[in-house]
Amino acid sequence: MIVNLRSLDRATDEARAAGTQGEQGAATVIVAGLTAGLVVVTALCCGIAGILATDRRADTAADLAVLAGAAAQWRGVDPCSAAAETARRLEASVDRCRVLGDDSVQVDVSLPVEAAGLALVGRVHARARAGAVASDPEAN
């Protein structure tokens, strides 16, 4: 393909003369705006993902802490200290621990919300309950 450079220069000059020179740089502004929008959407997605991941971690910490507490209760040891130690190892904190009337243990734990290595404002809470299953003589 042969391109006549003189006709290309002439077409460029005619376009400039027609007033299109004021539109130079418009693509830069559009790309900058789209990039900023993409950064905002990415940050929101990371925040939501961080909240969901922390929620799962809090549920897991509550489950494991209450199982440790129930096992300690069964052995005759303080269930709340066992639950607190297990939660601490999972980087959670026990907000409330109590032994219920049926000798089951209930534990409330919380974790700070983090996303992409940044600590966000707020905490995620989870509750779990565990204990011995009451035997039903009619079930046999």
CSV table of N, CA and C in Angstrom, one decimal:
chain,number,residue,atom,x,y,z
A,1,MET,N,0.8,-1.2,0.0
A,1,MET,CA,0.0,0.0,0.0
A,1,MET,C,0.9,1.2,0.0
A,2,ILE,N,0.6,2.1,-0.9
A,2,ILE,CA,1.4,3.3,-1.0
A,2,ILE,C,0.6,4.5,-0.5
A,3,VAL,N,1.2,5.3,0.4
A,3,VAL,CA,0.5,6.4,1.0
A,3,VAL,C,1.2,7.7,0.6
A,4,ASN,N,0.4,8.6,0.1
A,4,ASN,CA,1.0,9.9,-0.3
A,4,ASN,C,1.0,10.7,0.9
A,5,LEU,N,2.2,11.0,1.4
A,5,LEU,CA,2.4,11.8,2.6
A,5,LEU,C,1.9,13.2,2.4
A,6,ARG,N,2.0,13.8,1.2
A,6,ARG,CA,1.6,15.2,1.0
A,6,ARG,C,0.1,15.3,1.2
A,7,SER,N,-0.7,14.3,0.7
A,7,SER,CA,-2.1,14.4,0.8
A,7,SER,C,-2.5,14.2,2.3
A,8,LEU,N,-1.8,13.4,3.0
A,8,LEU,CA,-2.0,13.1,4.4
A,8,LEU,C,-1.8,14.4,5.2
A,9,ASP,N,-0.7,15.1,4.9
A,9,ASP,CA,-0.4,16.4,5.6
A,9,ASP,C,-1.5,17.4,5.2
A,10,ARG,N,-1.9,17.4,4.0
A,10,ARG,CA,-2.9,18.4,3.6
A,10,ARG,C,-4.3,18.1,4.3
A,11,ALA,N,-4.6,16.8,4.5
A,11,ALA,CA,-5.9,16.4,5.2
A,11,ALA,C,-5.8,16.9,6.6
A,12,THR,N,-4.6,16.7,7.2
A,12,THR,CA,-4.4,17.1,8.6
A,12,THR,C,-4.5,18.6,8.8
A,13,ASP,N,-4.0,19.3,7.8
A,13,ASP,CA,-4.0,20.8,7.9
A,13,ASP,C,-5.5,21.3,7.7
A,14,GLU,N,-6.2,20.6,6.8
A,14,GLU,CA,-7.6,21.0,6.6
A,14,GLU,C,-8.5,20.7,7.8
A,15,ALA,N,-8.2,19.6,8.5
A,15,ALA,CA,-8.9,19.3,9.7
A,15,ALA,C,-8.6,20.3,10.8
A,16,ARG,N,-7.4,20.7,10.9
A,16,ARG,CA,-7.1,21.8,11.9
A,16,ARG,C,-7.8,23.1,11.6
A,17,ALA,N,-7.8,23.4,10.3
A,17,ALA,CA,-8.4,24.6,9.9
A,17,ALA,C,-9.9,24.6,10.1
A,18,ALA,N,-10.5,23.4,10.1
A,18,ALA,CA,-12.0,23.3,10.3
A,18,ALA,C,-12.4,23.4,11.8
A,19,GLY,N,-11.4,23.5,12.7
A,19,GLY,CA,-11.7,23.8,14.1
A,19,GLY,C,-11.7,22.5,15.0
A,20,THR,N,-11.1,21.5,14.6
A,20,THR,CA,-11.0,20.3,15.4
A,20,THR,C,-9.8,20.4,16.4
A,21,GLN,N,-9.0,21.4,16.3
A,21,GLN,CA,-7.8,21.5,17.2
A,21,GLN,C,-8.2,21.6,18.6
A,22,GLY,N,-9.4,22.2,18.9
A,22,GLY,CA,-9.8,22.3,20.3
A,22,GLY,C,-10.2,21.0,21.0
A,23,GLU,N,-10.3,19.9,20.2
A,23,GLU,CA,-10.6,18.6,20.8
A,23,GLU,C,-9.4,17.8,21.2
A,24,GLN,N,-8.2,18.4,20.9
A,24,GLN,CA,-7.0,17.6,21.3
A,24,GLN,C,-6.9,17.5,22.8
A,25,GLY,N,-6.6,16.3,23.3
A,25,GLY,CA,-6.5,16.1,24.7
A,25,GLY,C,-7.8,15.6,25.3
A,26,ALA,N,-8.9,15.5,24.6
A,26,ALA,CA,-10.1,15.0,25.1
A,26,ALA,C,-10.0,13.6,25.5
A,27,ALA,N,-9.3,12.8,24.7
A,27,ALA,CA,-9.2,11.4,25.0
A,27,ALA,C,-8.4,11.2,26.4
A,28,THR,N,-7.5,12.1,26.7
A,28,THR,CA,-6.7,12.0,27.9
A,28,THR,C,-7.7,12.2,29.1
A,29,VAL,N,-8.6,13.1,29.0
A,29,VAL,CA,-9.5,13.4,30.1
A,29,VAL,C,-10.5,12.2,30.2
A,30,ILE,N,-10.9,11.7,29.1
A,30,ILE,CA,-11.8,10.5,29.2
A,30,ILE,C,-11.2,9.3,29.8
A,31,VAL,N,-9.9,9.0,29.4
A,31,VAL,CA,-9.2,7.9,30.0
A,31,VAL,C,-8.9,8.1,31.5
A,32,ALA,N,-8.6,9.4,31.8
A,32,ALA,CA,-8.3,9.6,33.3
A,32,ALA,C,-9.6,9.4,34.1
A,33,GLY,N,-10.7,9.8,33.6
A,33,GLY,CA,-12.0,9.7,34.3
A,33,GLY,C,-12.4,8.2,34.4
A,34,LEU,N,-12.2,7.4,33.3
A,34,LEU,CA,-12.5,6.0,33.4
A,34,LEU,C,-11.5,5.3,34.3
A,35,THR,N,-10.3,5.7,34.4
A,35,THR,CA,-9.3,5.1,35.3
A,35,THR,C,-9.7,5.4,36.7
A,36,ALA,N,-10.1,6.6,37.0
A,36,ALA,CA,-10.5,7.0,38.4
A,36,ALA,C,-11.7,6.1,38.8
A,37,GLY,N,-12.7,6.0,37.9
A,37,GLY,CA,-13.9,5.2,38.2
A,37,GLY,C,-13.5,3.7,38.4
A,38,LEU,N,-12.6,3.2,37.7
A,38,LEU,CA,-12.1,1.8,37.9
A,38,LEU,C,-11.5,1.6,39.2
A,39,VAL,N,-10.7,2.6,39.6
A,39,VAL,CA,-10.0,2.6,40.9
A,39,VAL,C,-11.1,2.6,42.1
A,40,VAL,N,-12.1,3.4,41.9
A,40,VAL,CA,-13.2,3.4,42.9
A,40,VAL,C,-13.9,2.1,43.0
A,41,VAL,N,-14.3,1.5,41.9
A,41,VAL,CA,-15.0,0.3,41.8
A,41,VAL,C,-14.1,-0.8,42.4
A,42,THR,N,-12.8,-0.8,42.1
A,42,THR,CA,-11.9,-1.8,42.7
A,42,THR,C,-11.8,-1.7,44.2
A,43,ALA,N,-11.7,-0.5,44.7
A,43,ALA,CA,-11.6,-0.3,46.1
A,43,ALA,C,-12.9,-0.8,46.8
A,44,LEU,N,-14.0,-0.5,46.2
A,44,LEU,CA,-15.3,-1.0,46.8
A,44,LEU,C,-15.4,-2.5,46.8
A,45,CYS,N,-14.9,-3.1,45.7
A,45,CYS,CA,-14.9,-4.6,45.7
A,45,CYS,C,-14.0,-5.2,46.7
A,46,CYS,N,-12.8,-4.6,46.9
A,46,CYS,CA,-11.9,-5.1,47.9
A,46,CYS,C,-12.5,-4.9,49.3
A,47,GLY,N,-13.2,-3.8,49.6
A,47,GLY,CA,-13.8,-3.6,50.9
A,47,GLY,C,-14.9,-4.7,51.1
A,48,ILE,N,-15.7,-4.9,50.2
A,48,ILE,CA,-16.8,-5.9,50.3
A,48,ILE,C,-16.2,-7.3,50.5
A,49,ALA,N,-15.2,-7.6,49.7
A,49,ALA,CA,-14.5,-8.9,49.9
A,49,ALA,C,-13.9,-9.1,51.3
A,50,GLY,N,-13.3,-8.0,51.8
A,50,GLY,CA,-12.7,-8.0,53.1
A,50,GLY,C,-13.7,-8.2,54.2
A,51,ILE,N,-14.9,-7.6,54.0
A,51,ILE,CA,-16.0,-7.8,55.0
A,51,ILE,C,-16.5,-9.3,55.0
A,52,LEU,N,-16.7,-9.8,53.8
A,52,LEU,CA,-17.1,-11.2,53.7
A,52,LEU,C,-16.1,-12.2,54.2
A,53,ALA,N,-14.9,-11.9,53.9
A,53,ALA,CA,-13.8,-12.8,54.4
A,53,ALA,C,-13.7,-12.8,55.9
A,54,THR,N,-13.8,-11.6,56.5
A,54,THR,CA,-13.8,-11.4,57.9
A,54,THR,C,-15.0,-12.1,58.6
A,55,ASP,N,-16.1,-12.0,58.0
A,55,ASP,CA,-17.3,-12.6,58.5
A,55,ASP,C,-17.1,-14.2,58.6
A,56,ARG,N,-16.5,-14.7,57.5
A,56,ARG,CA,-16.3,-16.2,57.5
A,56,ARG,C,-15.3,-16.5,58.6
A,57,ARG,N,-14.2,-15.7,58.8
A,57,ARG,CA,-13.2,-15.9,59.8
A,57,ARG,C,-13.9,-15.9,61.2
A,58,ALA,N,-14.8,-14.9,61.4
A,58,ALA,CA,-15.4,-14.8,62.7
A,58,ALA,C,-16.3,-16.0,63.0
A,59,ASP,N,-17.0,-16.5,62.0
A,59,ASP,CA,-17.8,-17.7,62.2
A,59,ASP,C,-17.0,-18.9,62.6
A,60,THR,N,-15.8,-19.0,61.9
A,60,THR,CA,-14.9,-20.1,62.2
A,60,THR,C,-14.3,-20.0,63.6
A,61,ALA,N,-13.9,-18.8,64.0
A,61,ALA,CA,-13.4,-18.5,65.3
A,61,ALA,C,-14.4,-18.8,66.4
A,62,ALA,N,-15.6,-18.4,66.2
A,62,ALA,CA,-16.7,-18.7,67.1
A,62,ALA,C,-16.9,-20.2,67.3
A,63,ASP,N,-17.0,-20.9,66.1
A,63,ASP,CA,-17.2,-22.4,66.2
A,63,ASP,C,-16.1,-23.1,66.9
A,64,LEU,N,-14.9,-22.7,66.6
A,64,LEU,CA,-13.7,-23.4,67.2
A,64,LEU,C,-13.6,-23.1,68.7
A,65,ALA,N,-13.9,-21.8,69.0
A,65,ALA,CA,-13.8,-21.4,70.4
A,65,ALA,C,-14.9,-22.1,71.3
A,66,VAL,N,-16.1,-22.2,70.7
A,66,VAL,CA,-17.1,-22.8,71.5
A,66,VAL,C,-16.9,-24.3,71.6
A,67,LEU,N,-16.3,-24.9,70.6
A,67,LEU,CA,-16.0,-26.4,70.7
A,67,LEU,C,-14.9,-26.6,71.8
A,68,ALA,N,-13.9,-25.7,71.8
A,68,ALA,CA,-12.9,-25.8,72.9
A,68,ALA,C,-13.5,-25.6,74.3
A,69,GLY,N,-14.4,-24.6,74.3
A,69,GLY,CA,-15.1,-24.4,75.6
A,69,GLY,C,-16.0,-25.6,76.0
A,70,ALA,N,-16.7,-26.2,75.1
A,70,ALA,CA,-17.5,-27.4,75.4
A,70,ALA,C,-16.7,-28.5,75.8
A,71,ALA,N,-15.6,-28.7,75.2
A,71,ALA,CA,-14.7,-29.8,75.6
A,71,ALA,C,-14.1,-29.6,77.0
A,72,ALA,N,-13.8,-28.3,77.3
A,72,ALA,CA,-13.3,-28.0,78.6
A,72,ALA,C,-14.4,-28.2,79.6
A,73,GLN,N,-15.6,-27.8,79.3
A,73,GLN,CA,-16.7,-28.0,80.2
A,73,GLN,C,-16.9,-29.5,80.5
A,74,TRP,N,-16.8,-30.4,79.5
A,74,TRP,CA,-16.9,-31.8,79.7
A,74,TRP,C,-15.9,-32.4,80.6
A,75,ARG,N,-14.6,-31.8,80.4
A,75,ARG,CA,-13.5,-32.3,81.3
A,75,ARG,C,-13.5,-31.7,82.7
A,76,GLY,N,-14.4,-30.7,82.9
A,76,GLY,CA,-14.5,-30.1,84.2
A,76,GLY,C,-13.6,-28.9,84.4
A,77,VAL,N,-13.1,-28.3,83.3
A,77,VAL,CA,-12.2,-27.2,83.3
A,77,VAL,C,-13.0,-25.9,82.9
A,78,ASP,N,-12.6,-24.8,83.3
A,78,ASP,CA,-13.3,-23.5,82.9
A,78,ASP,C,-13.5,-23.4,81.4
A,79,PRO,N,-14.7,-23.4,80.9
A,79,PRO,CA,-14.9,-23.4,79.5
A,79,PRO,C,-14.6,-22.0,78.8
A,80,CYS,N,-14.8,-21.0,79.6
A,80,CYS,CA,-14.6,-19.6,79.0
A,80,CYS,C,-13.1,-19.3,78.8
A,81,SER,N,-12.2,-19.8,79.7
A,81,SER,CA,-10.8,-19.6,79.5
A,81,SER,C,-10.3,-20.4,78.3
A,82,ALA,N,-10.8,-21.6,78.1
A,82,ALA,CA,-10.4,-22.4,76.9
A,82,ALA,C,-10.9,-21.7,75.6
A,83,ALA,N,-12.1,-21.2,75.7
A,83,ALA,CA,-12.7,-20.5,74.5
A,83,ALA,C,-11.9,-19.3,74.2
A,84,ALA,N,-11.6,-18.5,75.2
A,84,ALA,CA,-10.8,-17.3,75.0
A,84,ALA,C,-9.4,-17.6,74.4
A,85,GLU,N,-8.8,-18.6,74.9
A,85,GLU,CA,-7.4,-19.0,74.4
A,85,GLU,C,-7.5,-19.4,72.9
A,86,THR,N,-8.5,-20.2,72.6
A,86,THR,CA,-8.7,-20.6,71.2
A,86,THR,C,-9.0,-19.4,70.3
A,87,ALA,N,-9.9,-18.5,70.7
A,87,ALA,CA,-10.2,-17.3,70.0
A,87,ALA,C,-8.9,-16.4,69.8
A,88,ARG,N,-8.1,-16.3,70.9
A,88,ARG,CA,-6.9,-15.5,70.8
A,88,ARG,C,-6.0,-16.0,69.7
A,89,ARG,N,-5.8,-17.3,69.7
A,89,ARG,CA,-5.0,-17.9,68.7
A,89,ARG,C,-5.5,-17.7,67.2
A,90,LEU,N,-6.8,-17.5,67.1
A,90,LEU,CA,-7.3,-17.2,65.8
A,90,LEU,C,-7.5,-15.7,65.5
A,91,GLU,N,-6.8,-14.9,66.4
A,91,GLU,CA,-6.8,-13.4,66.3
A,91,GLU,C,-8.2,-12.8,66.4
A,92,ALA,N,-9.0,-13.5,67.2
A,92,ALA,CA,-10.4,-13.0,67.5
A,92,ALA,C,-10.4,-12.7,69.0
A,93,SER,N,-11.4,-11.9,69.4
A,93,SER,CA,-11.6,-11.6,70.8
A,93,SER,C,-13.0,-12.1,71.3
A,94,VAL,N,-13.0,-12.7,72.5
A,94,VAL,CA,-14.3,-13.2,73.0
A,94,VAL,C,-15.0,-12.0,73.7
A,95,ASP,N,-16.2,-11.7,73.2
A,95,ASP,CA,-17.0,-10.6,73.7
A,95,ASP,C,-17.8,-11.1,74.9
A,96,ARG,N,-18.3,-12.3,74.8
A,96,ARG,CA,-19.1,-12.9,75.9
A,96,ARG,C,-19.0,-14.4,75.8
A,97,CYS,N,-18.9,-15.0,77.0
A,97,CYS,CA,-18.9,-16.4,77.1
A,97,CYS,C,-19.7,-16.8,78.3
A,98,ARG,N,-20.6,-17.8,78.1
A,98,ARG,CA,-21.4,-18.2,79.3
A,98,ARG,C,-21.8,-19.7,79.2
A,99,VAL,N,-22.0,-20.3,80.3
A,99,VAL,CA,-22.5,-21.6,80.4
A,99,VAL,C,-24.0,-21.5,80.6
A,100,LEU,N,-24.7,-22.2,79.7
A,100,LEU,CA,-26.2,-22.1,79.8
A,100,LEU,C,-26.7,-23.2,80.7
A,101,GLY,N,-28.0,-23.2,81.0
A,101,GLY,CA,-28.7,-24.1,81.9
A,101,GLY,C,-28.5,-25.5,81.6
A,102,ASP,N,-28.4,-25.8,80.3
A,102,ASP,CA,-28.3,-27.2,79.9
A,102,ASP,C,-26.9,-27.7,79.8
A,103,ASP,N,-26.0,-27.0,80.4
A,103,ASP,CA,-24.5,-27.2,80.4
A,103,ASP,C,-23.9,-27.0,79.0
A,104,SER,N,-24.6,-26.3,78.1
A,104,SER,CA,-23.9,-26.0,76.9
A,104,SER,C,-23.2,-24.7,77.0
A,105,VAL,N,-22.3,-24.4,76.1
A,105,VAL,CA,-21.5,-23.2,76.2
A,105,VAL,C,-21.8,-22.3,75.0
A,106,GLN,N,-22.0,-21.0,75.3
A,106,GLN,CA,-22.3,-20.0,74.2
A,106,GLN,C,-21.2,-19.0,74.2
A,107,VAL,N,-20.6,-18.7,73.0
A,107,VAL,CA,-19.5,-17.8,72.9
A,107,VAL,C,-19.8,-16.8,71.8
A,108,ASP,N,-19.6,-15.5,72.1
A,108,ASP,CA,-19.7,-14.4,71.1
A,108,ASP,C,-18.3,-13.9,70.9
A,109,VAL,N,-17.8,-13.9,69.6
A,109,VAL,CA,-16.5,-13.4,69.3
A,109,VAL,C,-16.6,-12.2,68.3
A,110,SER,N,-15.5,-11.5,68.1
A,110,SER,CA,-15.5,-10.4,67.1
A,110,SER,C,-14.1,-10.3,66.6
A,111,LEU,N,-14.1,-9.8,65.4
A,111,LEU,CA,-12.8,-9.5,64.6
A,111,LEU,C,-12.9,-8.2,64.0
A,112,PRO,N,-11.7,-7.5,63.9
A,112,PRO,CA,-11.7,-6.2,63.2
A,112,PRO,C,-11.8,-6.5,61.7
A,113,VAL,N,-12.5,-5.6,61.0
A,113,VAL,CA,-12.7,-5.8,59.5
A,113,VAL,C,-11.4,-5.3,58.9
A,114,GLU,N,-10.8,-6.1,58.0
A,114,GLU,CA,-9.6,-5.8,57.2
A,114,GLU,C,-9.9,-6.1,55.8
A,115,ALA,N,-9.3,-5.2,54.9
A,115,ALA,CA,-9.4,-5.5,53.5
A,115,ALA,C,-8.1,-5.0,52.8
A,116,ALA,N,-7.5,-5.9,52.1
A,116,ALA,CA,-6.3,-5.6,51.3
A,116,ALA,C,-5.2,-5.1,52.3
A,117,GLY,N,-5.1,-5.6,53.5
A,117,GLY,CA,-4.1,-5.2,54.4
A,117,GLY,C,-4.4,-3.9,55.2
A,118,LEU,N,-5.5,-3.3,54.9
A,118,LEU,CA,-5.9,-2.1,55.6
A,118,LEU,C,-7.0,-2.4,56.6
A,119,ALA,N,-6.8,-1.8,57.8
A,119,ALA,CA,-7.9,-2.0,58.8
A,119,ALA,C,-9.0,-1.0,58.5
A,120,LEU,N,-10.2,-1.5,58.4
A,120,LEU,CA,-11.4,-0.7,58.1
A,120,LEU,C,-12.1,-0.4,59.5
A,121,VAL,N,-12.9,0.5,59.5
A,121,VAL,CA,-13.7,0.8,60.7
A,121,VAL,C,-14.7,-0.2,61.0
A,122,GLY,N,-14.8,-0.7,62.2
A,122,GLY,CA,-15.8,-1.7,62.5
A,122,GLY,C,-15.3,-3.1,62.9
A,123,ARG,N,-16.2,-3.9,63.4
A,123,ARG,CA,-15.9,-5.2,63.8
A,123,ARG,C,-17.0,-6.1,63.3
A,124,VAL,N,-16.6,-7.4,63.0
A,124,VAL,CA,-17.6,-8.4,62.7
A,124,VAL,C,-17.8,-9.3,63.9
A,125,HIS,N,-19.1,-9.6,64.2
A,125,HIS,CA,-19.4,-10.4,65.4
A,125,HIS,C,-20.0,-11.8,64.9
A,126,ALA,N,-19.8,-12.8,65.7
A,126,ALA,CA,-20.3,-14.1,65.5
A,126,ALA,C,-20.6,-14.8,66.8
A,127,ARG,N,-21.6,-15.7,66.8
A,127,ARG,CA,-22.0,-16.4,68.0
A,127,ARG,C,-22.1,-17.9,67.6
A,128,ALA,N,-21.7,-18.7,68.6
A,128,ALA,CA,-21.8,-20.1,68.5
A,128,ALA,C,-22.2,-20.8,69.8
A,129,ARG,N,-22.8,-21.9,69.7
A,129,ARG,CA,-23.2,-22.6,70.9
A,129,ARG,C,-22.9,-24.1,70.7
A,130,ALA,N,-22.4,-24.8,71.8
A,130,ALA,CA,-22.1,-26.2,71.7
A,130,ALA,C,-22.2,-26.8,73.1
A,131,GLY,N,-22.5,-28.1,73.1
A,131,GLY,CA,-22.6,-28.8,74.4
A,131,GLY,C,-23.0,-30.2,74.2
A,132,ALA,N,-23.1,-30.9,75.3
A,132,ALA,CA,-23.5,-32.3,75.2
A,132,ALA,C,-24.9,-32.5,74.7
A,133,VAL,N,-25.1,-33.5,74.0
A,133,VAL,CA,-26.5,-33.8,73.5
A,133,VAL,C,-27.2,-34.6,74.5
A,134,ALA,N,-28.4,-34.1,74.9
A,134,ALA,CA,-29.2,-34.8,75.9
A,134,ALA,C,-29.7,-36.1,75.3
A,135,SER,N,-29.5,-37.2,76.0
A,135,SER,CA,-29.9,-38.5,75.5
A,135,SER,C,-31.4,-38.6,75.7
A,136,ASP,N,-32.1,-39.2,74.7
A,136,ASP,CA,-33.5,-39.4,74.7
A,136,ASP,C,-33.8,-40.9,74.8
A,137,PRO,N,-34.3,-41.4,75.9
A,137,PRO,CA,-34.5,-42.8,76.1
A,137,PRO,C,-35.5,-43.4,75.1
A,138,GLU,N,-36.4,-42.6,74.6
A,138,GLU,CA,-37.4,-43.1,73.7
A,138,GLU,C,-36.9,-43.3,72.3
A,139,ALA,N,-35.7,-42.7,72.0
A,139,ALA,CA,-35.1,-42.7,70.7
A,139,ALA,C,-34.5,-44.1,70.4
A,140,ASN,N,-34.2,-44.9,71.4
A,140,ASN,CA,-33.5,-46.2,71.2
A,140,ASN,C,-34.5,-47.2,70.9
